[in-house]
Tab-separated table of C-alpha atoms and ligand atoms in Angstrom:
chain	number	residue	atom	x	y	z
A	1	MET	CA	14.105	-11.755	-24.377
A	2	ARG	CA	11.740	-12.158	-21.425
A	3	ASP	CA	11.368	-9.205	-19.045
A	4	ASN	CA	12.496	-9.956	-15.524
A	5	THR	CA	11.662	-8.297	-12.224
A	6	HIS	CA	12.272	-9.001	-8.556
A	7	PHE	CA	10.301	-10.970	-6.042
A	8	GLY	CA	12.142	-9.894	-2.905
A	9	PHE	CA	15.816	-10.513	-3.722
A	10	ARG	CA	15.001	-13.188	-6.332
A	11	GLU	CA	14.989	-12.321	-10.021
A	12	VAL	CA	11.820	-13.741	-11.587
A	13	PRO	CA	10.062	-13.395	-14.971
A	14	LEU	CA	7.734	-10.355	-14.873
A	15	GLY	CA	4.718	-12.540	-15.643
A	16	GLU	CA	5.344	-14.734	-12.582
A	17	LYS	CA	5.642	-12.068	-9.889
A	18	GLN	CA	1.923	-11.487	-9.295
A	19	ALA	CA	1.208	-15.159	-8.536
A	20	LEU	CA	4.085	-15.228	-6.025
A	21	VAL	CA	2.810	-12.026	-4.367
A	22	ASP	CA	-0.747	-13.400	-4.271
A	23	ASP	CA	0.523	-16.506	-2.492
A	24	VAL	CA	2.202	-14.332	0.170
A	25	PHE	CA	-0.999	-12.406	0.945
A	26	HIS	CA	-3.113	-15.558	0.783
A	27	LYS	CA	-0.890	-16.945	3.572
A	28	VAL	CA	-0.817	-13.812	5.741
A	29	ALA	CA	-4.410	-12.517	5.338
A	30	GLN	CA	-5.872	-13.875	8.595
A	31	ARG	CA	-2.986	-12.591	10.711
A	32	TYR	CA	-2.238	-9.485	8.622
A	33	ASP	CA	-3.629	-6.828	11.002
A	34	LEU	CA	-2.085	-8.371	14.114
A	35	MET	CA	1.287	-8.781	12.370
A	36	ASN	CA	1.242	-5.118	11.276
A	37	ASP	CA	0.960	-4.060	14.895
A	38	LEU	CA	3.653	-6.469	16.062
A	39	MET	CA	6.149	-5.836	13.251
A	40	SER	CA	5.931	-2.053	13.434
A	41	ALA	CA	5.386	-1.883	17.219
A	42	GLY	CA	2.174	-0.024	16.443
A	43	LEU	CA	3.978	2.622	14.360
A	44	HIS	CA	1.980	1.779	11.231
A	45	ARG	CA	-0.963	3.484	12.930
A	46	ALA	CA	0.869	6.824	13.070
A	47	TRP	CA	2.060	6.467	9.449
A	48	LYS	CA	-1.487	5.690	8.310
A	49	ASP	CA	-2.843	8.620	10.328
A	50	ALA	CA	-0.409	10.899	8.454
A	51	LEU	CA	-1.714	9.529	5.158
A	52	VAL	CA	-5.350	10.082	6.167
A	53	THR	CA	-4.559	13.629	7.329
A	54	ALA	CA	-3.153	14.291	3.841
A	55	ILE	CA	-6.214	12.707	2.165
A	56	ASN	CA	-8.117	15.305	4.192
A	57	PRO	CA	-11.715	14.106	3.772
A	58	PRO	CA	-14.215	16.940	4.396
A	59	LYS	CA	-15.929	16.970	7.795
A	60	SER	CA	-19.058	18.381	6.177
A	61	GLU	CA	-21.796	16.518	4.303
A	62	ARG	CA	-20.007	17.204	1.010
A	63	GLU	CA	-19.549	14.061	-1.086
A	64	PHE	CA	-15.988	12.789	-1.139
A	65	THR	CA	-14.816	9.527	-2.671
A	66	LEU	CA	-11.543	7.743	-1.922
A	67	LEU	CA	-10.118	4.854	-3.905
A	68	ASP	CA	-7.605	2.906	-1.809
A	69	VAL	CA	-5.637	0.672	-4.177
A	70	ALA	CA	-4.051	-2.521	-2.802
A	71	GLY	CA	-6.214	-1.666	0.182
A	72	GLY	CA	-6.097	-5.186	1.633
A	73	THR	CA	-8.096	-5.436	4.838
A	74	GLY	CA	-9.345	-1.845	4.489
A	75	ASP	CA	-7.329	0.012	7.134
A	76	ILE	CA	-6.925	3.250	5.153
A	77	SER	CA	-10.578	3.266	4.129
A	78	PHE	CA	-11.864	2.737	7.683
A	79	ARG	CA	-9.594	5.509	8.962
A	80	THR	CA	-10.724	7.865	6.177
A	81	ILE	CA	-14.383	7.186	6.927
A	82	ALA	CA	-13.740	7.873	10.641
A	83	ALA	CA	-11.955	11.149	9.803
A	84	GLY	CA	-14.508	12.389	7.253
A	85	GLY	CA	-18.081	13.613	7.396
A	86	PRO	CA	-21.270	11.786	6.373
A	87	GLY	CA	-20.582	12.344	2.642
A	88	THR	CA	-17.318	10.353	2.681
A	89	ARG	CA	-17.221	7.012	0.844
A	90	ALA	CA	-14.280	4.645	0.292
A	91	THR	CA	-13.571	1.885	-2.189
A	92	VAL	CA	-10.957	-0.752	-1.393
A	93	ALA	CA	-9.473	-2.292	-4.540
A	94	ASP	CA	-7.242	-5.324	-4.065
A	95	ILE	CA	-6.224	-8.314	-6.150
A	96	ASN	CA	-6.399	-10.749	-3.259
A	97	ALA	CA	-9.775	-12.238	-2.278
A	98	ASP	CA	-8.460	-13.385	1.124
A	99	MET	CA	-7.385	-9.867	2.134
A	100	LEU	CA	-10.671	-8.416	0.828
A	101	GLY	CA	-12.625	-11.076	2.732
A	102	VAL	CA	-11.037	-10.067	6.062
A	103	GLY	CA	-11.748	-6.410	5.226
A	104	HIS	CA	-15.347	-7.101	4.346
A	105	GLU	CA	-15.885	-8.911	7.650
A	106	ARG	CA	-14.432	-5.886	9.475
A	107	ALA	CA	-16.784	-3.547	7.581
A	108	TYR	CA	-19.761	-5.738	8.357
A	109	ALA	CA	-18.843	-5.993	12.065
A	110	GLN	CA	-18.655	-2.186	12.308
A	111	ALA	CA	-21.827	-1.638	10.220
A	112	LEU	CA	-19.729	0.218	7.646
A	113	ASP	CA	-20.496	-1.993	4.658
A	114	ASP	CA	-22.692	0.726	3.138
A	115	VAL	CA	-19.842	3.272	3.068
A	116	VAL	CA	-16.832	1.042	2.364
A	117	THR	CA	-16.978	-1.020	-0.828
A	118	PHE	CA	-14.600	-3.896	-1.616
A	119	VAL	CA	-13.632	-4.568	-5.228
A	120	ASP	CA	-11.468	-7.384	-6.536
A	121	ALA	CA	-9.180	-5.489	-8.904
A	122	ASN	CA	-5.649	-5.391	-10.268
A	123	ALA	CA	-3.898	-2.040	-9.776
A	124	GLU	CA	-2.598	-2.387	-13.340
A	125	ALA	CA	-6.124	-2.431	-14.827
A	126	LEU	CA	-8.539	-0.600	-12.528
A	127	PRO	CA	-12.203	-1.281	-13.379
A	128	PHE	CA	-13.293	2.347	-12.873
A	129	PRO	CA	-14.074	5.200	-15.270
A	130	ASP	CA	-11.630	8.061	-15.884
A	131	LYS	CA	-11.608	10.861	-13.283
A	132	SER	CA	-14.009	9.053	-10.943
A	133	PHE	CA	-12.435	9.584	-7.469
A	134	ASP	CA	-11.629	12.687	-5.407
A	135	ALA	CA	-8.515	11.052	-3.968
A	136	VAL	CA	-6.526	7.886	-4.663
A	137	SER	CA	-4.224	6.235	-2.140
A	138	ILE	CA	-2.003	3.189	-1.960
A	139	ALA	CA	-0.347	2.136	1.302
A	140	PHE	CA	2.428	-0.439	1.417
A	141	GLY	CA	1.053	-1.796	-1.845
A	142	ILE	CA	2.926	-0.337	-4.789
A	143	ARG	CA	6.111	-2.345	-4.236
A	144	ASN	CA	4.121	-5.556	-4.662
A	145	VAL	CA	2.749	-4.598	-8.079
A	146	PRO	CA	4.768	-6.054	-10.990
A	147	ARG	CA	4.374	-3.073	-13.376
A	148	ILE	CA	4.587	-0.015	-11.143
A	149	ASP	CA	4.564	2.386	-14.117
A	150	VAL	CA	1.305	0.881	-15.415
A	151	ALA	CA	-0.349	1.043	-11.967
A	152	LEU	CA	0.696	4.685	-11.490
A	153	LYS	CA	-0.869	5.598	-14.860
A	154	GLU	CA	-4.060	3.793	-13.877
A	155	MET	CA	-4.266	5.600	-10.524
A	156	HIS	CA	-3.709	8.902	-12.346
A	157	ARG	CA	-6.427	8.028	-14.886
A	158	VAL	CA	-9.155	7.396	-12.293
A	159	LEU	CA	-8.331	10.522	-10.241
A	160	ARG	CA	-10.432	13.633	-10.918
A	161	LEU	CA	-8.814	16.864	-12.045
A	162	GLY	CA	-7.592	18.678	-8.945
A	163	GLY	CA	-7.507	15.407	-6.982
A	164	ARG	CA	-4.612	14.183	-4.869
A	165	PHE	CA	-2.720	10.919	-5.056
A	166	LEU	CA	-0.945	9.657	-1.948
A	167	CYS	CA	1.392	6.727	-1.635
A	168	LEU	CA	2.730	5.459	1.664
A	169	GLU	CA	5.650	3.088	1.253
A	170	PHE	CA	8.697	1.830	3.099
A	171	SER	CA	11.820	3.772	2.336
A	172	ASN	CA	15.494	3.821	3.301
A	173	VAL	CA	16.703	4.370	6.836
A	174	ASP	CA	19.649	6.744	6.715
A	175	VAL	CA	20.100	7.669	10.352
A	176	PRO	CA	23.494	6.346	11.572
A	177	GLY	CA	22.960	3.653	14.174
A	178	LEU	CA	19.276	3.257	13.395
A	179	ASP	CA	20.126	1.768	9.970
A	180	ALA	CA	22.100	-1.148	11.467
A	181	LEU	CA	19.441	-1.763	14.087
A	182	TYR	CA	16.697	-1.670	11.451
A	183	GLU	CA	18.662	-4.118	9.261
A	184	LEU	CA	19.051	-6.528	12.156
A	185	TYR	CA	15.401	-6.202	13.109
A	186	SER	CA	14.090	-6.621	9.555
A	187	PHE	CA	16.078	-9.673	8.583
A	188	ASN	CA	15.972	-11.473	11.936
A	189	VAL	CA	13.089	-10.381	14.122
A	190	VAL	CA	10.400	-9.935	11.435
A	191	PRO	CA	10.732	-13.427	9.871
A	192	ALA	CA	10.955	-14.946	13.387
A	193	LEU	CA	7.746	-13.126	14.377
A	194	GLY	CA	6.151	-14.459	11.206
A	195	ARG	CA	7.147	-18.000	12.140
A	196	VAL	CA	5.794	-17.737	15.691
A	197	VAL	CA	2.625	-15.713	15.088
A	198	ALA	CA	1.604	-16.653	11.565
A	199	GLY	CA	3.288	-20.054	11.348
A	200	ASP	CA	5.551	-19.218	8.379
A	201	ALA	CA	8.666	-17.032	8.131
A	202	GLU	CA	8.901	-17.044	4.321
A	203	PRO	CA	6.167	-14.474	3.455
A	204	TYR	CA	7.732	-12.039	5.913
A	205	ARG	CA	11.191	-12.572	4.433
A	206	TYR	CA	9.673	-11.527	1.084
A	207	LEU	CA	8.113	-8.405	2.634
A	208	VAL	CA	11.457	-7.328	4.099
A	209	GLU	CA	13.391	-8.058	0.904
A	210	SER	CA	10.859	-6.230	-1.257
A	211	ILE	CA	11.314	-3.139	0.934
A	212	ARG	CA	15.044	-3.154	0.175
A	213	ARG	CA	14.462	-3.380	-3.561
A	214	PHE	CA	11.941	-0.537	-3.772
A	215	PRO	CA	13.222	2.637	-5.549
A	216	ARG	CA	14.580	5.493	-3.419
A	217	PRO	CA	12.108	8.383	-2.887
A	218	ASN	CA	13.599	10.619	-5.599
A	219	ALA	CA	13.529	7.809	-8.175
A	220	PHE	CA	9.918	7.038	-7.235
A	221	ALA	CA	9.038	10.736	-7.556
A	222	ASP	CA	10.350	10.590	-11.150
A	223	MET	CA	8.101	7.587	-11.828
A	224	MET	CA	5.116	9.547	-10.486
A	225	ARG	CA	5.933	12.484	-12.777
A	226	ALA	CA	6.267	10.103	-15.745
A	227	ALA	CA	2.751	8.807	-14.978
A	228	GLY	CA	1.394	12.366	-15.210
A	229	PHE	CA	1.312	13.549	-11.594
A	230	ALA	CA	2.118	17.200	-10.884
A	231	ARG	CA	3.519	18.992	-7.811
A	232	VAL	CA	5.153	15.743	-6.747
A	233	SER	CA	6.676	15.760	-3.271
A	234	HIS	CA	7.452	13.407	-0.426
A	235	ARG	CA	8.340	13.452	3.221
A	236	VAL	CA	10.050	10.750	5.207
A	237	MET	CA	8.922	9.605	8.632
A	238	SER	CA	10.509	7.652	11.498
A	239	GLY	CA	14.082	8.207	10.354
A	240	GLY	CA	13.316	7.127	6.784
A	241	ILE	CA	11.537	3.861	7.584
A	242	VAL	CA	8.610	5.099	5.480
A	243	ALA	CA	7.962	7.886	2.963
A	244	LEU	CA	4.666	9.573	2.168
A	245	HIS	CA	4.578	10.537	-1.525
A	246	SER	CA	2.114	13.056	-2.873
A	247	GLY	CA	1.105	14.146	-6.362
A	248	TRP	CA	-1.828	15.965	-7.950
A	249	ARG	CA	-3.787	15.557	-11.143
A	250	LEU	CA	-3.906	19.047	-12.616
B	1	LIG	C1	1.237	-5.006	2.497
B	1	LIG	S1	-0.430	-5.151	1.927
B	1	LIG	C2	-1.085	-3.537	2.245
B	1	LIG	C3	-2.532	-3.544	2.614
B	1	LIG	C4	-3.103	-2.210	3.093
B	1	LIG	N1	-2.951	-1.186	2.081
B	1	LIG	C5	-2.491	-1.749	4.390
B	1	LIG	O1	-1.760	-0.757	4.380
B	1	LIG	O2	-2.720	-2.390	5.425
B	1	LIG	C6	-0.255	-5.171	0.178
B	1	LIG	C7	-1.532	-5.450	-0.583
B	1	LIG	O3	-1.262	-5.289	-1.983
B	1	LIG	C8	-2.124	-6.164	-2.671
B	1	LIG	N2	-1.682	-6.300	-4.077
B	1	LIG	C9	-0.576	-6.911	-4.544
B	1	LIG	N3	-0.525	-6.811	-5.884
B	1	LIG	C10	-1.626	-6.130	-6.276
B	1	LIG	C11	-2.133	-5.697	-7.531
B	1	LIG	N4	-1.485	-5.958	-8.674
B	1	LIG	N5	-3.283	-5.023	-7.566
B	1	LIG	C12	-3.971	-4.749	-6.425
B	1	LIG	N6	-3.543	-5.125	-5.207
B	1	LIG	C13	-2.377	-5.802	-5.126
B	1	LIG	C14	-2.030	-7.429	-1.847
B	1	LIG	O4	-3.061	-8.333	-2.146
B	1	LIG	C15	-2.068	-6.856	-0.425
B	1	LIG	O5	-3.390	-6.814	0.063
């Protein structure tokens, strides 16, 4: 029997999901940063700031390396470099050359291409040695990966002992009133914005549907523990729109 998974609300063979996801990010890459601001009304900036605060790069000259998996256009890496001292370095690993290309142009434009490195890589098979990064992050990426359990094990493998893993992901709104509003916004406004700004509603419909299918925070915490992470915790932000998950390699 073939293993199935979900691509948004559609059930698809596990082996086909990645190509469908790649097509989505191929289509949205050029407008990705603008759409993030529009879709979240700028809120993604505050969520990402919370993630970078938790990554906590040293302000000193001490060397500190971040691996940002599914890092796309490099937002988390640029923010970490801005927050850290001169010893901070970031590596963006993403499977999509279009997203990486936009990120690389941003790095070049800001003269940051010596401190932010872009690597074409699948989260399920990271091309890095064991225990090679001080911190590993993934923001709004894990729900797109077909084999989440495999990716979590990989992110645990490349994290040094004593290092922290952080995952920012959409969650479940459970504030009465806000939930209905959020539902309406997600399924109507977001695809419409996609059509007007990026010329195609379909990729944004996928993004919204994939949010709904992602495991609840406690179920995801169990997956993190199964991958080897210790002291697993999470906190929700903005009424449950997103959750910041944390785990350590001990
Ligand atoms: C919603 S974007 C998030 C980008 C960035 N982390 C941010 O917060 O702006 C999701 C990213 O996951 C990447 N992705 C999807 N599947 C992947 C995989 N198997 N391995 C690595 N990256 C993947 C996509 O190419 C895309 O750039």
